[in-house]
Amino acid sequence: MDWRSVRFDWNRARAFLVTAEEGSLSAAARALGMAQPTLGRQVAALETELGVALFERVGRGLVLTPSGLELMEHVRAMGEAASRVSLAASGQSQSVEGTVSITASEVASAHVLPPIVAALRRAEPGIAVEIVATNAVRDLRRREADIALRSPRPTDPELIARQVSAGAATLYATPACLARFGPLERPEDMARAEFIGFEENAPLLEGLNRRGLGLTARNFPVRTANHLVQWELVKRGVGIGVMLTDVGDGEPAVRRAAPWLAPFGFPVWLVAHRELSTSRRVRVVFDFLADALSTRRPPGPPES
């Protein structure tokens, strides 16, 4: 390789890459934890080094020029290689001290992880835990989290996954809420009930209708993207909503809205990056989560 032909600084290339991905200097500066003027100087220096314009300003944002688009493909590959170097280096650590980030849905973060993390902290006080509570899928390859708790099985070959349990969810409401709709004894009776929906409600609506409920958008007068807000609305009697069975069955304010309806089952996968799995710190947390989740009470009908 002719090293003399490499005419730019990687830090400047990184500044260009993050700016292109974030769409503005201010957003890129926040992502990198640096001052915006410093970042801007790095991008400008890269343009000077390469002798090309990389961005055009459009409104308050930045748009890649044709030269920037061509360069982006190569710099992104460099960024992924740099990430792999960082992953390999962190994987060499045998220390059980440090931070491990875990991403899970809002419901799992609020109702499933707390007792497990409390037990983990007692067993491994040197490990700090960051919980990323989001319903969006975080990118483990980009180190947006170390470990993820997910329902769909990942297909990325760079990730390792272990199915740790099977989850279930069903419909819940307060007794007063259910009384407003009259007896709900058959699937067709549910068409006169009101439900709490999600922001992207089509999957829930289609899933319920596959069970013969015959619902329309009018059955969902209240919607929210936040699952925890949805659950609070259910507990306040606003409508019928979906919750994990081991959470809903343990909530005294509600009961199953349709006991005759079989719960919705789904697998629970624990996921980590293949290289990160060699890190002792991450491996300890991964195995601890796997053991704890595998021994959770299996979902089933409520106790009589």
PDB file of C-alpha atoms in Angstrom:
ATOM      1  CA  MET A   1       0.000   0.000   0.000  1.00  0.00           C
ATOM      2  CA  ASP A   2       1.262   3.465  -0.851  1.00  0.00           C
ATOM      3  CA  TRP A   3       0.784   5.266   2.459  1.00  0.00           C
ATOM      4  CA  ARG A   4       2.034   8.527   0.913  1.00  0.00           C
ATOM      5  CA  SER A   5      -1.113   8.647  -1.211  1.00  0.00           C
ATOM      6  CA  VAL A   6      -3.318   8.966   1.919  1.00  0.00           C
ATOM      7  CA  ARG A   7      -3.789  12.725   2.143  1.00  0.00           C
ATOM      8  CA  PHE A   8      -6.334  13.244   4.872  1.00  0.00           C
ATOM      9  CA  ASP A   9      -6.818  12.975   8.630  1.00  0.00           C
ATOM     10  CA  TRP A  10      -9.219  10.284   9.885  1.00  0.00           C
ATOM     11  CA  ASN A  11     -10.685  12.663  12.462  1.00  0.00           C
ATOM     12  CA  ARG A  12     -11.695  14.959   9.617  1.00  0.00           C
ATOM     13  CA  ALA A  13     -13.161  12.053   7.688  1.00  0.00           C
ATOM     14  CA  ARG A  14     -15.140  11.088  10.773  1.00  0.00           C
ATOM     15  CA  ALA A  15     -16.416  14.652  11.096  1.00  0.00           C
ATOM     16  CA  PHE A  16     -17.579  14.492   7.464  1.00  0.00           C
ATOM     17  CA  LEU A  17     -19.256  11.093   7.955  1.00  0.00           C
ATOM     18  CA  VAL A  18     -21.214  12.078  11.060  1.00  0.00           C
ATOM     19  CA  THR A  19     -22.240  15.419   9.533  1.00  0.00           C
ATOM     20  CA  ALA A  20     -23.532  13.632   6.441  1.00  0.00           C
ATOM     21  CA  GLU A  21     -25.463  11.111   8.530  1.00  0.00           C
ATOM     22  CA  GLU A  22     -26.915  13.698  10.923  1.00  0.00           C
ATOM     23  CA  GLY A  23     -27.713  16.293   8.244  1.00  0.00           C
ATOM     24  CA  SER A  24     -26.321  19.349  10.030  1.00  0.00           C
ATOM     25  CA  LEU A  25     -23.221  20.534  11.858  1.00  0.00           C
ATOM     26  CA  SER A  26     -25.151  21.149  15.072  1.00  0.00           C
ATOM     27  CA  ALA A  27     -26.595  17.618  15.171  1.00  0.00           C
ATOM     28  CA  ALA A  28     -23.213  16.098  14.291  1.00  0.00           C
ATOM     29  CA  ALA A  29     -21.496  18.113  17.017  1.00  0.00           C
ATOM     30  CA  ARG A  30     -23.981  16.793  19.576  1.00  0.00           C
ATOM     31  CA  ALA A  31     -23.472  13.231  18.356  1.00  0.00           C
ATOM     32  CA  LEU A  32     -19.694  13.535  18.694  1.00  0.00           C
ATOM     33  CA  GLY A  33     -19.759  15.569  21.908  1.00  0.00           C
ATOM     34  CA  MET A  34     -17.693  18.404  20.484  1.00  0.00           C
ATOM     35  CA  ALA A  35     -18.115  22.109  19.741  1.00  0.00           C
ATOM     36  CA  GLN A  36     -19.833  22.961  16.472  1.00  0.00           C
ATOM     37  CA  PRO A  37     -17.123  25.436  15.331  1.00  0.00           C
ATOM     38  CA  THR A  38     -14.449  22.763  15.855  1.00  0.00           C
ATOM     39  CA  LEU A  39     -16.448  20.277  13.815  1.00  0.00           C
ATOM     40  CA  GLY A  40     -17.017  22.817  11.072  1.00  0.00           C
ATOM     41  CA  ARG A  41     -13.286  23.515  10.860  1.00  0.00           C
ATOM     42  CA  GLN A  42     -12.569  19.785  10.515  1.00  0.00           C
ATOM     43  CA  VAL A  43     -15.031  19.425   7.647  1.00  0.00           C
ATOM     44  CA  ALA A  44     -13.666  22.537   5.934  1.00  0.00           C
ATOM     45  CA  ALA A  45     -10.092  21.257   6.364  1.00  0.00           C
ATOM     46  CA  LEU A  46     -11.063  17.947   4.731  1.00  0.00           C
ATOM     47  CA  GLU A  47     -12.550  19.811   1.775  1.00  0.00           C
ATOM     48  CA  THR A  48      -9.330  21.786   1.454  1.00  0.00           C
ATOM     49  CA  GLU A  49      -7.176  18.652   1.698  1.00  0.00           C
ATOM     50  CA  LEU A  50      -9.162  16.847  -0.967  1.00  0.00           C
ATOM     51  CA  GLY A  51      -9.793  19.897  -3.129  1.00  0.00           C
ATOM     52  CA  VAL A  52     -13.564  19.276  -3.431  1.00  0.00           C
ATOM     53  CA  ALA A  53     -16.775  20.700  -2.001  1.00  0.00           C
ATOM     54  CA  LEU A  54     -18.534  18.058   0.077  1.00  0.00           C
ATOM     55  CA  PHE A  55     -21.715  19.873   1.170  1.00  0.00           C
ATOM     56  CA  GLU A  56     -24.189  22.433  -0.082  1.00  0.00           C
ATOM     57  CA  ARG A  57     -26.298  24.365   2.411  1.00  0.00           C
ATOM     58  CA  VAL A  58     -30.051  24.001   1.923  1.00  0.00           C
ATOM     59  CA  GLY A  59     -32.075  25.979   4.440  1.00  0.00           C
ATOM     60  CA  ARG A  60     -30.743  25.054   7.872  1.00  0.00           C
ATOM     61  CA  GLY A  61     -29.376  21.724   6.759  1.00  0.00           C
ATOM     62  CA  LEU A  62     -26.579  20.381   4.603  1.00  0.00           C
ATOM     63  CA  VAL A  63     -26.880  18.287   1.453  1.00  0.00           C
ATOM     64  CA  LEU A  64     -24.058  16.228  -0.023  1.00  0.00           C
ATOM     65  CA  THR A  65     -22.593  17.356  -3.340  1.00  0.00           C
ATOM     66  CA  PRO A  66     -21.953  14.721  -6.041  1.00  0.00           C
ATOM     67  CA  SER A  67     -18.349  14.557  -4.820  1.00  0.00           C
ATOM     68  CA  GLY A  68     -19.578  14.164  -1.255  1.00  0.00           C
ATOM     69  CA  LEU A  69     -21.925  11.355  -2.267  1.00  0.00           C
ATOM     70  CA  GLU A  70     -19.086   9.527  -3.986  1.00  0.00           C
ATOM     71  CA  LEU A  71     -16.798   9.959  -0.996  1.00  0.00           C
ATOM     72  CA  MET A  72     -19.518   8.973   1.479  1.00  0.00           C
ATOM     73  CA  GLU A  73     -19.492   5.312   0.440  1.00  0.00           C
ATOM     74  CA  HIS A  74     -15.769   4.979   1.110  1.00  0.00           C
ATOM     75  CA  VAL A  75     -15.775   6.931   4.374  1.00  0.00           C
ATOM     76  CA  ARG A  76     -18.715   4.909   5.702  1.00  0.00           C
ATOM     77  CA  ALA A  77     -16.680   1.740   5.077  1.00  0.00           C
ATOM     78  CA  MET A  78     -13.829   3.351   7.022  1.00  0.00           C
ATOM     79  CA  GLY A  79     -16.207   4.165   9.852  1.00  0.00           C
ATOM     80  CA  GLU A  80     -17.431   0.585  10.032  1.00  0.00           C
ATOM     81  CA  ALA A  81     -13.827  -0.643  10.051  1.00  0.00           C
ATOM     82  CA  ALA A  82     -12.974   1.789  12.855  1.00  0.00           C
ATOM     83  CA  SER A  83     -16.008   0.533  14.775  1.00  0.00           C
ATOM     84  CA  ARG A  84     -14.798  -3.055  14.379  1.00  0.00           C
ATOM     85  CA  VAL A  85     -11.375  -2.052  15.705  1.00  0.00           C
ATOM     86  CA  SER A  86     -13.051  -0.476  18.750  1.00  0.00           C
ATOM     87  CA  LEU A  87     -15.227  -3.545  19.238  1.00  0.00           C
ATOM     88  CA  ALA A  88     -12.248  -5.878  19.035  1.00  0.00           C
ATOM     89  CA  ALA A  89     -10.297  -3.733  21.492  1.00  0.00           C
ATOM     90  CA  SER A  90     -13.185  -3.649  23.986  1.00  0.00           C
ATOM     91  CA  GLY A  91     -13.557  -7.377  23.567  1.00  0.00           C
ATOM     92  CA  GLN A  92     -10.043  -7.916  24.873  1.00  0.00           C
ATOM     93  CA  SER A  93     -10.965  -6.411  28.240  1.00  0.00           C
ATOM     94  CA  GLN A  94     -11.299  -8.974  31.012  1.00  0.00           C
ATOM     95  CA  SER A  95     -12.407  -6.438  33.579  1.00  0.00           C
ATOM     96  CA  VAL A  96     -15.869  -6.750  35.065  1.00  0.00           C
ATOM     97  CA  GLU A  97     -15.957  -3.051  35.842  1.00  0.00           C
ATOM     98  CA  GLY A  98     -17.476  -0.466  33.543  1.00  0.00           C
ATOM     99  CA  THR A  99     -20.749   0.371  31.856  1.00  0.00           C
ATOM    100  CA  VAL A 100     -22.975  -1.956  29.851  1.00  0.00           C
ATOM    101  CA  SER A 101     -25.925  -0.495  27.956  1.00  0.00           C
ATOM    102  CA  ILE A 102     -29.104  -2.519  27.518  1.00  0.00           C
ATOM    103  CA  THR A 103     -31.882  -1.514  25.147  1.00  0.00           C
ATOM    104  CA  ALA A 104     -35.423  -2.797  25.489  1.00  0.00           C
ATOM    105  CA  SER A 105     -38.967  -1.663  24.839  1.00  0.00           C
ATOM    106  CA  GLU A 106     -40.560   0.850  27.175  1.00  0.00           C
ATOM    107  CA  VAL A 107     -42.704  -1.836  28.806  1.00  0.00           C
ATOM    108  CA  ALA A 108     -39.810  -4.270  29.253  1.00  0.00           C
ATOM    109  CA  SER A 109     -37.574  -1.479  30.560  1.00  0.00           C
ATOM    110  CA  ALA A 110     -40.169  -0.427  33.138  1.00  0.00           C
ATOM    111  CA  HIS A 111     -41.625  -3.782  34.194  1.00  0.00           C
ATOM    112  CA  VAL A 112     -39.168  -6.553  33.303  1.00  0.00           C
ATOM    113  CA  LEU A 113     -35.647  -5.187  33.704  1.00  0.00           C
ATOM    114  CA  PRO A 114     -35.750  -3.365  37.094  1.00  0.00           C
ATOM    115  CA  PRO A 115     -35.706  -6.451  39.393  1.00  0.00           C
ATOM    116  CA  ILE A 116     -33.139  -8.129  37.161  1.00  0.00           C
ATOM    117  CA  VAL A 117     -30.873  -5.077  37.157  1.00  0.00           C
ATOM    118  CA  ALA A 118     -31.240  -4.763  40.940  1.00  0.00           C
ATOM    119  CA  ALA A 119     -30.057  -8.370  41.327  1.00  0.00           C
ATOM    120  CA  LEU A 120     -27.246  -7.788  38.830  1.00  0.00           C
ATOM    121  CA  ARG A 121     -26.006  -4.758  40.769  1.00  0.00           C
ATOM    122  CA  ARG A 122     -25.919  -6.799  43.964  1.00  0.00           C
ATOM    123  CA  ALA A 123     -23.976  -9.570  42.243  1.00  0.00           C
ATOM    124  CA  GLU A 124     -21.649  -7.334  40.186  1.00  0.00           C
ATOM    125  CA  PRO A 125     -21.327  -3.930  41.902  1.00  0.00           C
ATOM    126  CA  GLY A 126     -18.503  -2.911  39.565  1.00  0.00           C
ATOM    127  CA  ILE A 127     -20.811  -2.945  36.544  1.00  0.00           C
ATOM    128  CA  ALA A 128     -22.817   0.189  35.804  1.00  0.00           C
ATOM    129  CA  VAL A 129     -25.962  -0.299  33.716  1.00  0.00           C
ATOM    130  CA  GLU A 130     -27.475   2.102  31.213  1.00  0.00           C
ATOM    131  CA  ILE A 131     -31.021   1.247  30.132  1.00  0.00           C
ATOM    132  CA  VAL A 132     -32.093   2.613  26.747  1.00  0.00           C
ATOM    133  CA  ALA A 133     -35.889   2.429  26.947  1.00  0.00           C
ATOM    134  CA  THR A 134     -37.222   2.712  23.410  1.00  0.00           C
ATOM    135  CA  ASN A 135     -39.538   0.889  21.051  1.00  0.00           C
ATOM    136  CA  ALA A 136     -37.169   1.698  18.184  1.00  0.00           C
ATOM    137  CA  VAL A 137     -34.596  -0.936  17.268  1.00  0.00           C
ATOM    138  CA  ARG A 138     -31.114   0.231  18.259  1.00  0.00           C
ATOM    139  CA  ASP A 139     -28.130  -0.589  16.044  1.00  0.00           C
ATOM    140  CA  LEU A 140     -25.769  -2.832  18.004  1.00  0.00           C
ATOM    141  CA  ARG A 141     -23.191  -2.737  15.236  1.00  0.00           C
ATOM    142  CA  ARG A 142     -22.844   1.033  15.731  1.00  0.00           C
ATOM    143  CA  ARG A 143     -22.584   0.632  19.507  1.00  0.00           C
ATOM    144  CA  GLU A 144     -25.940   2.316  20.165  1.00  0.00           C
ATOM    145  CA  ALA A 145     -26.266  -0.382  22.825  1.00  0.00           C
ATOM    146  CA  ASP A 146     -24.267  -3.398  23.982  1.00  0.00           C
ATOM    147  CA  ILE A 147     -27.171  -5.796  24.549  1.00  0.00           C
ATOM    148  CA  ALA A 148     -30.727  -5.725  23.215  1.00  0.00           C
ATOM    149  CA  LEU A 149     -33.930  -7.404  24.329  1.00  0.00           C
ATOM    150  CA  ARG A 150     -36.016  -7.953  21.207  1.00  0.00           C
ATOM    151  CA  SER A 151     -39.034  -9.859  19.979  1.00  0.00           C
ATOM    152  CA  PRO A 152     -38.147 -10.466  16.322  1.00  0.00           C
ATOM    153  CA  ARG A 153     -35.143 -12.698  15.776  1.00  0.00           C
ATOM    154  CA  PRO A 154     -32.238 -10.698  14.319  1.00  0.00           C
ATOM    155  CA  THR A 155     -30.925 -11.752  10.925  1.00  0.00           C
ATOM    156  CA  ASP A 156     -27.633  -9.810  10.925  1.00  0.00           C
ATOM    157  CA  PRO A 157     -24.764 -12.363  10.873  1.00  0.00           C
ATOM    158  CA  GLU A 158     -22.649 -10.008  12.985  1.00  0.00           C
ATOM    159  CA  LEU A 159     -25.064 -10.427  15.903  1.00  0.00           C
ATOM    160  CA  ILE A 160     -25.490 -13.351  18.254  1.00  0.00           C
ATOM    161  CA  ALA A 161     -28.930 -14.097  19.654  1.00  0.00           C
ATOM    162  CA  ARG A 162     -30.344 -16.426  22.259  1.00  0.00           C
ATOM    163  CA  GLN A 163     -34.046 -17.053  22.732  1.00  0.00           C
ATOM    164  CA  VAL A 164     -34.502 -16.663  26.455  1.00  0.00           C
ATOM    165  CA  SER A 165     -38.251 -16.991  26.904  1.00  0.00           C
ATOM    166  CA  ALA A 166     -41.658 -16.748  25.289  1.00  0.00           C
ATOM    167  CA  GLY A 167     -43.800 -13.747  26.085  1.00  0.00           C
ATOM    168  CA  ALA A 168     -47.532 -13.203  25.866  1.00  0.00           C
ATOM    169  CA  ALA A 169     -49.842 -10.208  25.834  1.00  0.00           C
ATOM    170  CA  THR A 170     -53.598  -9.766  25.902  1.00  0.00           C
ATOM    171  CA  LEU A 171     -56.340  -7.166  26.383  1.00  0.00           C
ATOM    172  CA  TYR A 172     -57.016  -5.450  29.714  1.00  0.00           C
ATOM    173  CA  ALA A 173     -59.452  -2.847  31.040  1.00  0.00           C
ATOM    174  CA  THR A 174     -60.911  -1.658  34.305  1.00  0.00           C
ATOM    175  CA  PRO A 175     -64.241  -3.180  35.414  1.00  0.00           C
ATOM    176  CA  ALA A 176     -65.913   0.240  35.083  1.00  0.00           C
ATOM    177  CA  CYS A 177     -64.633   0.606  31.532  1.00  0.00           C
ATOM    178  CA  LEU A 178     -65.920  -2.822  30.549  1.00  0.00           C
ATOM    179  CA  ALA A 179     -69.317  -2.091  32.091  1.00  0.00           C
ATOM    180  CA  ARG A 180     -69.786   0.766  29.605  1.00  0.00           C
ATOM    181  CA  PHE A 181     -69.716  -1.655  26.668  1.00  0.00           C
ATOM    182  CA  GLY A 182     -72.011  -4.373  28.023  1.00  0.00           C
ATOM    183  CA  PRO A 183     -71.135  -8.086  28.006  1.00  0.00           C
ATOM    184  CA  LEU A 184     -68.137  -8.867  25.809  1.00  0.00           C
ATOM    185  CA  GLU A 185     -68.598 -12.611  25.496  1.00  0.00           C
ATOM    186  CA  ARG A 186     -67.916 -13.193  21.806  1.00  0.00           C
ATOM    187  CA  PRO A 187     -65.478 -11.729  19.250  1.00  0.00           C
ATOM    188  CA  GLU A 188     -68.250  -9.790  17.498  1.00  0.00           C
ATOM    189  CA  ASP A 189     -69.205  -8.101  20.799  1.00  0.00           C
ATOM    190  CA  MET A 190     -65.848  -6.278  20.809  1.00  0.00           C
ATOM    191  CA  ALA A 191     -66.942  -4.066  17.912  1.00  0.00           C
ATOM    192  CA  ARG A 192     -68.878  -1.867  20.356  1.00  0.00           C
ATOM    193  CA  ALA A 193     -65.892  -1.356  22.676  1.00  0.00           C
ATOM    194  CA  GLU A 194     -63.281   1.387  22.702  1.00  0.00           C
ATOM    195  CA  PHE A 195     -59.558   0.672  22.649  1.00  0.00           C
ATOM    196  CA  ILE A 196     -56.335   2.567  23.310  1.00  0.00           C
ATOM    197  CA  GLY A 197     -54.305   2.436  20.118  1.00  0.00           C
ATOM    198  CA  PHE A 198     -50.710   3.007  19.113  1.00  0.00           C
ATOM    199  CA  GLU A 199     -49.379   5.779  16.910  1.00  0.00           C
ATOM    200  CA  GLU A 200     -48.789   3.171  14.190  1.00  0.00           C
ATOM    201  CA  ASN A 201     -51.978   1.277  14.860  1.00  0.00           C
ATOM    202  CA  ALA A 202     -52.377  -0.879  11.748  1.00  0.00           C
ATOM    203  CA  PRO A 203     -50.499  -3.937  13.108  1.00  0.00           C
ATOM    204  CA  LEU A 204     -52.628  -4.007  16.281  1.00  0.00           C
ATOM    205  CA  LEU A 205     -55.856  -3.523  14.350  1.00  0.00           C
ATOM    206  CA  GLU A 206     -54.959  -6.267  11.865  1.00  0.00           C
ATOM    207  CA  GLY A 207     -53.861  -8.631  14.637  1.00  0.00           C
ATOM    208  CA  LEU A 208     -57.120  -8.211  16.550  1.00  0.00           C
ATOM    209  CA  ASN A 209     -59.216  -8.591  13.427  1.00  0.00           C
ATOM    210  CA  ARG A 210     -57.448 -11.828  12.565  1.00  0.00           C
ATOM    211  CA  ARG A 211     -59.014 -13.064  15.793  1.00  0.00           C
ATOM    212  CA  GLY A 212     -62.452 -12.151  14.439  1.00  0.00           C
ATOM    213  CA  LEU A 213     -63.036  -8.943  16.452  1.00  0.00           C
ATOM    214  CA  GLY A 214     -64.246  -6.892  13.475  1.00  0.00           C
ATOM    215  CA  LEU A 215     -62.756  -3.559  14.593  1.00  0.00           C
ATOM    216  CA  THR A 216     -62.244  -0.354  12.612  1.00  0.00           C
ATOM    217  CA  ALA A 217     -60.245   2.823  13.220  1.00  0.00           C
ATOM    218  CA  ARG A 218     -63.308   4.246  14.997  1.00  0.00           C
ATOM    219  CA  ASN A 219     -62.779   1.732  17.813  1.00  0.00           C
ATOM    220  CA  PHE A 220     -59.510   3.545  18.686  1.00  0.00           C
ATOM    221  CA  PRO A 221     -60.499   7.080  19.728  1.00  0.00           C
ATOM    222  CA  VAL A 222     -57.309   7.513  21.793  1.00  0.00           C
ATOM    223  CA  ARG A 223     -53.810   6.691  20.558  1.00  0.00           C
ATOM    224  CA  THR A 224     -50.281   7.179  21.851  1.00  0.00           C
ATOM    225  CA  ALA A 225     -46.818   6.130  20.732  1.00  0.00           C
ATOM    226  CA  ASN A 226     -45.720   5.615  24.335  1.00  0.00           C
ATOM    227  CA  HIS A 227     -46.650   2.195  25.693  1.00  0.00           C
ATOM    228  CA  LEU A 228     -46.370   3.303  29.307  1.00  0.00           C
ATOM    229  CA  VAL A 229     -48.775   6.177  28.692  1.00  0.00           C
ATOM    230  CA  GLN A 230     -51.112   3.716  27.015  1.00  0.00           C
ATOM    231  CA  TRP A 231     -51.045   1.483  30.085  1.00  0.00           C
ATOM    232  CA  GLU A 232     -51.825   4.409  32.383  1.00  0.00           C
ATOM    233  CA  LEU A 233     -54.805   5.267  30.191  1.00  0.00           C
ATOM    234  CA  VAL A 234     -56.014   1.680  30.487  1.00  0.00           C
ATOM    235  CA  LYS A 235     -55.681   1.772  34.282  1.00  0.00           C
ATOM    236  CA  ARG A 236     -57.669   5.034  34.352  1.00  0.00           C
ATOM    237  CA  GLY A 237     -60.557   3.402  32.510  1.00  0.00           C
ATOM    238  CA  VAL A 238     -60.209   5.282  29.223  1.00  0.00           C
ATOM    239  CA  GLY A 239     -60.367   2.130  27.104  1.00  0.00           C
ATOM    240  CA  ILE A 240     -59.149  -1.399  26.485  1.00  0.00           C
ATOM    241  CA  GLY A 241     -55.434  -1.849  25.896  1.00  0.00           C
ATOM    242  CA  VAL A 242     -52.735  -4.452  25.350  1.00  0.00           C
ATOM    243  CA  MET A 243     -50.204  -5.432  28.006  1.00  0.00           C
ATOM    244  CA  LEU A 244     -47.870  -8.305  28.843  1.00  0.00           C
ATOM    245  CA  THR A 245     -49.837 -10.952  30.715  1.00  0.00           C
ATOM    246  CA  ASP A 246     -47.451 -11.140  33.657  1.00  0.00           C
ATOM    247  CA  VAL A 247     -47.749  -7.357  34.063  1.00  0.00           C
ATOM    248  CA  GLY A 248     -51.470  -7.072  33.442  1.00  0.00           C
ATOM    249  CA  ASP A 249     -52.436 -10.045  35.593  1.00  0.00           C
ATOM    250  CA  GLY A 250     -50.541  -8.495  38.492  1.00  0.00           C
ATOM    251  CA  GLU A 251     -52.293  -5.107  38.254  1.00  0.00           C
ATOM    252  CA  PRO A 252     -55.281  -4.992  40.659  1.00  0.00           C
ATOM    253  CA  ALA A 253     -56.962  -2.090  38.862  1.00  0.00           C
ATOM    254  CA  VAL A 254     -57.680  -4.079  35.700  1.00  0.00           C
ATOM    255  CA  ARG A 255     -58.779  -7.498  34.515  1.00  0.00           C
ATOM    256  CA  ARG A 256     -58.644  -9.354  31.233  1.00  0.00           C
ATOM    257  CA  ALA A 257     -61.127  -7.740  28.873  1.00  0.00           C
ATOM    258  CA  ALA A 258     -61.722 -10.920  26.879  1.00  0.00           C
ATOM    259  CA  PRO A 259     -60.756 -13.992  28.934  1.00  0.00           C
ATOM    260  CA  TRP A 260     -61.897 -16.230  26.079  1.00  0.00           C
ATOM    261  CA  LEU A 261     -59.310 -14.648  23.750  1.00  0.00           C
ATOM    262  CA  ALA A 262     -56.049 -16.598  23.551  1.00  0.00           C
ATOM    263  CA  PRO A 263     -53.053 -14.362  24.419  1.00  0.00           C
ATOM    264  CA  PHE A 264     -50.760 -13.154  21.671  1.00  0.00           C
ATOM    265  CA  GLY A 265     -47.511 -15.100  21.953  1.00  0.00           C
ATOM    266  CA  PHE A 266     -44.066 -13.901  20.879  1.00  0.00           C
ATOM    267  CA  PRO A 267     -40.445 -15.017  21.388  1.00  0.00           C
ATOM    268  CA  VAL A 268     -38.007 -12.973  23.468  1.00  0.00           C
ATOM    269  CA  TRP A 269     -34.449 -12.775  22.145  1.00  0.00           C
ATOM    270  CA  LEU A 270     -31.329 -11.528  23.885  1.00  0.00           C
ATOM    271  CA  VAL A 271     -28.949 -10.033  21.324  1.00  0.00           C
ATOM    272  CA  ALA A 272     -25.365  -8.771  21.351  1.00  0.00           C
ATOM    273  CA  HIS A 273     -22.643  -8.026  18.833  1.00  0.00           C
ATOM    274  CA  ARG A 274     -20.558 -11.096  17.979  1.00  0.00           C
ATOM    275  CA  GLU A 275     -17.273  -9.399  18.894  1.00  0.00           C
ATOM    276  CA  LEU A 276     -18.655  -7.795  22.042  1.00  0.00           C
ATOM    277  CA  SER A 277     -19.676 -11.211  23.299  1.00  0.00           C
ATOM    278  CA  THR A 278     -16.000 -11.891  24.027  1.00  0.00           C
ATOM    279  CA  SER A 279     -15.861  -9.001  26.484  1.00  0.00           C
ATOM    280  CA  ARG A 280     -16.036 -10.410  29.983  1.00  0.00           C
ATOM    281  CA  ARG A 281     -18.045  -7.443  31.231  1.00  0.00           C
ATOM    282  CA  VAL A 282     -20.690  -7.770  28.514  1.00  0.00           C
ATOM    283  CA  ARG A 283     -20.646 -11.564  28.716  1.00  0.00           C
ATOM    284  CA  VAL A 284     -21.368 -11.413  32.456  1.00  0.00           C
ATOM    285  CA  VAL A 285     -24.376  -9.167  31.889  1.00  0.00           C
ATOM    286  CA  PHE A 286     -25.563 -11.168  28.868  1.00  0.00           C
ATOM    287  CA  ASP A 287     -25.463 -14.446  30.783  1.00  0.00           C
ATOM    288  CA  PHE A 288     -27.070 -12.887  33.868  1.00  0.00           C
ATOM    289  CA  LEU A 289     -29.956 -11.535  31.764  1.00  0.00           C
ATOM    290  CA  ALA A 290     -30.326 -14.859  29.961  1.00  0.00           C
ATOM    291  CA  ASP A 291     -30.569 -16.795  33.215  1.00  0.00           C
ATOM    292  CA  ALA A 292     -32.994 -14.328  34.786  1.00  0.00           C
ATOM    293  CA  LEU A 293     -35.268 -14.100  31.761  1.00  0.00           C
ATOM    294  CA  SER A 294     -35.282 -17.865  31.244  1.00  0.00           C
ATOM    295  CA  THR A 295     -36.525 -18.447  34.788  1.00  0.00           C
ATOM    296  CA  ARG A 296     -39.296 -15.833  34.711  1.00  0.00           C
ATOM    297  CA  ARG A 297     -42.798 -17.103  35.392  1.00  0.00           C
ATOM    298  CA  PRO A 298     -44.185 -18.402  32.088  1.00  0.00           C
ATOM    299  CA  PRO A 299     -47.256 -16.512  30.863  1.00  0.00           C
ATOM    300  CA  GLY A 300     -50.608 -18.180  31.222  1.00  0.00           C
ATOM    301  CA  PRO A 301     -54.191 -17.650  32.322  1.00  0.00           C
ATOM    302  CA  PRO A 302     -54.812 -15.591  35.438  1.00  0.00           C
ATOM    303  CA  GLU A 303     -55.042 -17.420  38.713  1.00  0.00           C
ATOM    304  CA  SER A 304     -58.582 -17.995  39.921  1.00  0.00           C
TER     305      SER A 304
END
